CSV table of C-alpha atoms in Angstrom, one decimal:
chain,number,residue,atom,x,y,z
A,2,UNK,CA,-248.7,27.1,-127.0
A,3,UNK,CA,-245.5,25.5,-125.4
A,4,UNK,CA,-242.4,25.8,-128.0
A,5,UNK,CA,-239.2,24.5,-127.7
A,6,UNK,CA,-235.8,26.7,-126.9
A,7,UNK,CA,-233.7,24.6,-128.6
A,8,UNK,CA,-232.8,23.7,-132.5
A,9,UNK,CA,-233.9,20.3,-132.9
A,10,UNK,CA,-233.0,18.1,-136.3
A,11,UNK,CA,-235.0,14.6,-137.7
A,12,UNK,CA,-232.0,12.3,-139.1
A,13,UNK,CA,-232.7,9.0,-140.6
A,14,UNK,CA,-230.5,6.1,-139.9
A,15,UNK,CA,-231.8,3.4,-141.5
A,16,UNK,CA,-234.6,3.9,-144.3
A,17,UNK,CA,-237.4,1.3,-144.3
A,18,UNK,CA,-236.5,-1.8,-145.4
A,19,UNK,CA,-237.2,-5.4,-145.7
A,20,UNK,CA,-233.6,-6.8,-144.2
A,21,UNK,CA,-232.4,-9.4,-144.3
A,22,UNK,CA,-229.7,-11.8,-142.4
A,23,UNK,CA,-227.6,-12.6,-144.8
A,24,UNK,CA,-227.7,-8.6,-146.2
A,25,UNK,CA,-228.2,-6.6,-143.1
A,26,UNK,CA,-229.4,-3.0,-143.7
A,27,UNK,CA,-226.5,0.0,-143.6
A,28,UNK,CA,-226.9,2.8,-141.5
A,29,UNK,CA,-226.7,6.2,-143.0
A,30,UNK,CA,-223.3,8.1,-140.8
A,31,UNK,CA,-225.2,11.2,-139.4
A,32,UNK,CA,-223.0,14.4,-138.6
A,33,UNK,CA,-224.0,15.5,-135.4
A,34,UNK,CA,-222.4,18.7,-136.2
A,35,UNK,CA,-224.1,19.9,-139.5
A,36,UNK,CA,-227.6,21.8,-140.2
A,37,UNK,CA,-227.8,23.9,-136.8
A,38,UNK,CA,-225.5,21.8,-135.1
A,39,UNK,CA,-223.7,20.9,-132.5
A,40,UNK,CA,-226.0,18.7,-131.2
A,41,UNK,CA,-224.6,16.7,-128.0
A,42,UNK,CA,-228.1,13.9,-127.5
A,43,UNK,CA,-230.5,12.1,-129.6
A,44,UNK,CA,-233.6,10.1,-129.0
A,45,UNK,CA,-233.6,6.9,-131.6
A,46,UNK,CA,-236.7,4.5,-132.2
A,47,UNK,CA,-235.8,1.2,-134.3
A,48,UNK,CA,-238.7,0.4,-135.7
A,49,UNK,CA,-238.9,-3.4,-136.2
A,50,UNK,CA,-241.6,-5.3,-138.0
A,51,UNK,CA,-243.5,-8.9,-138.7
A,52,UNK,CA,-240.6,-11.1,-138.3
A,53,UNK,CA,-239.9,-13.7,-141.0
A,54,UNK,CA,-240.5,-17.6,-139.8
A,55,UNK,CA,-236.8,-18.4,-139.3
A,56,UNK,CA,-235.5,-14.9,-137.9
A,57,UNK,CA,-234.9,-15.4,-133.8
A,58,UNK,CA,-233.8,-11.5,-133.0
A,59,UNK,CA,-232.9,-8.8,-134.3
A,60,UNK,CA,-230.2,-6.4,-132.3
A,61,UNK,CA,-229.5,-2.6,-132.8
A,62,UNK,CA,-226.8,-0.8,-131.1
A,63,UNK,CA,-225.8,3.2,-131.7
A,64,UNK,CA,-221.9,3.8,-132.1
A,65,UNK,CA,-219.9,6.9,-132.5
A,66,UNK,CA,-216.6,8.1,-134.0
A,67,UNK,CA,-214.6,11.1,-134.8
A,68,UNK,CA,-214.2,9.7,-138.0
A,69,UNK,CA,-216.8,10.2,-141.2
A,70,UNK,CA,-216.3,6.6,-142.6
A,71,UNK,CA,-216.1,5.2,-139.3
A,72,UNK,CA,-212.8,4.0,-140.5
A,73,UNK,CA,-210.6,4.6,-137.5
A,74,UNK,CA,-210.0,2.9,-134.2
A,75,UNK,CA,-212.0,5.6,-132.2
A,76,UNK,CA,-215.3,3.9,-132.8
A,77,UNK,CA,-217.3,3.0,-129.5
A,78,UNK,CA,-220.6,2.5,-128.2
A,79,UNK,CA,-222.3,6.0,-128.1
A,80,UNK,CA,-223.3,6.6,-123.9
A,81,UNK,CA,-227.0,5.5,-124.2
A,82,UNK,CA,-226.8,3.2,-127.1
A,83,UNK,CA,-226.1,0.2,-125.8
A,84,UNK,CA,-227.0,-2.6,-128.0
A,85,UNK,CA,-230.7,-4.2,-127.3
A,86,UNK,CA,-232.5,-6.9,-129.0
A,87,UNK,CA,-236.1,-7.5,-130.3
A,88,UNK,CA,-237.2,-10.9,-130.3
A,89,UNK,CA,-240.6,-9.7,-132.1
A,90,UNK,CA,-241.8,-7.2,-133.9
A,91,UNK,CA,-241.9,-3.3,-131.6
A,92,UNK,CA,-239.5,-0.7,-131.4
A,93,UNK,CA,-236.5,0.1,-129.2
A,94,UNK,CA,-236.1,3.8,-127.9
A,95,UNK,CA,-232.3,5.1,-127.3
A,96,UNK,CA,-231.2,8.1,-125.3
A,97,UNK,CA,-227.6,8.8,-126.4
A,98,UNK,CA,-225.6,11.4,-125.4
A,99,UNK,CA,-222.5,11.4,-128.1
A,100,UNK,CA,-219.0,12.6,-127.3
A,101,UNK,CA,-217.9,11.7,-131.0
A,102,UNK,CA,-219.1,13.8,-134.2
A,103,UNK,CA,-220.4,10.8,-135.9
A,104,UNK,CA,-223.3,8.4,-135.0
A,105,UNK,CA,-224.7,5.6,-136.6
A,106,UNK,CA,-227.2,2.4,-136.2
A,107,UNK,CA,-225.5,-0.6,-136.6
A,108,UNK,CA,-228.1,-3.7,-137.1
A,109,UNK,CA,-227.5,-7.4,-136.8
A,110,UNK,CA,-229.8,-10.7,-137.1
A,111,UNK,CA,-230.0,-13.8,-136.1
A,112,UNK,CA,-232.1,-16.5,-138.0
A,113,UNK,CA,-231.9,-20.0,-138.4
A,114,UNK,CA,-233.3,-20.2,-142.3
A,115,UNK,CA,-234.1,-19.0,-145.2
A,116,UNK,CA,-237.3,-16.5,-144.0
A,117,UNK,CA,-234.8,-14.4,-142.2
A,118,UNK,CA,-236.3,-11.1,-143.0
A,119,UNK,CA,-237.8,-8.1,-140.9
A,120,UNK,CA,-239.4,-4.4,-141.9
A,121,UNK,CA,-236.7,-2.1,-140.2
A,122,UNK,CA,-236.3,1.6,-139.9
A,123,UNK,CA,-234.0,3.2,-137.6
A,124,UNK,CA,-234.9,7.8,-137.0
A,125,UNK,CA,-234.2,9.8,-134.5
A,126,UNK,CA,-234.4,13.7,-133.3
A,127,UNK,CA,-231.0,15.1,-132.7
A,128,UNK,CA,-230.8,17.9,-130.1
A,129,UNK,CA,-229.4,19.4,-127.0
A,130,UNK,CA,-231.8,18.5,-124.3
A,131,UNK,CA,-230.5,16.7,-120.8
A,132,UNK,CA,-230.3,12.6,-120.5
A,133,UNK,CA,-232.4,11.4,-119.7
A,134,UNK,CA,-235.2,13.1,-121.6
A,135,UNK,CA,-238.6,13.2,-119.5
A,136,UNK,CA,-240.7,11.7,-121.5
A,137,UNK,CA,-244.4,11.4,-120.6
């Protein structure tokens, strides 16, 4: 049995939801420091489901800051988590590697009515392994 060297953490981003356009889900701010931390990469899956008839995309990006509340001007795009956009429902995989202390998914959509509404859920496993991972 093959076992990894490496502390690995599950962190939640966005709980599933039914969002919404006009109430776009918040992210949850995830210390990449805490509960066995440091840890420098993640892999991130956004879960996105059955769009609503009026919703046309739906676009997740992964940012970073030094700050908790992401409050201060250091905010960027984490290295890996460019933003991407689903135009039906799937997932979209991210391989950050952070420089900040503070990630985040940050979810927006675009919808041309009122049924403007997608399941979303946004985990990831935080960790230390290289970018990018070699996934099978």
């Amino acid at each position: 049995m093959k076992t990894l060297s490496d502390y690995i953490r599950l962190a939640t981003f966005v709980a599933p939801v039914v969002a919404d356009e006009d109430s776009e889900p918040a992210s949850s701010i995830i210390d990449t420091q805490a509960s066995g931390g440091p840890f420098d990469a993640a892999l991130i899956r956004a879960n996105i489901g059955t769009f609503g008839a009026d919703l046309t995309n739906v676009k997740v990006k992964i940012e970073e800051s030094n700050d908790d509340d992401f409050s201060d001007s250091s905010e960027t795009v984490a290295d890996g988590g460019a933003e991407q956009t689903a135009t039906a429902a799937g997932e979209l995989i991210f391989q950050v590697q952070r420089t900040k202390r503070y990630l985040r998914a940050v979810i927006t959509m675009t919808a041309s009515g009122a049924a403007d509404t997608a399941p979303v859920s946004v985990t990831g496993i935080l960790h230390n392994w290289a970018k990018p991972l070699p996934i099978v």
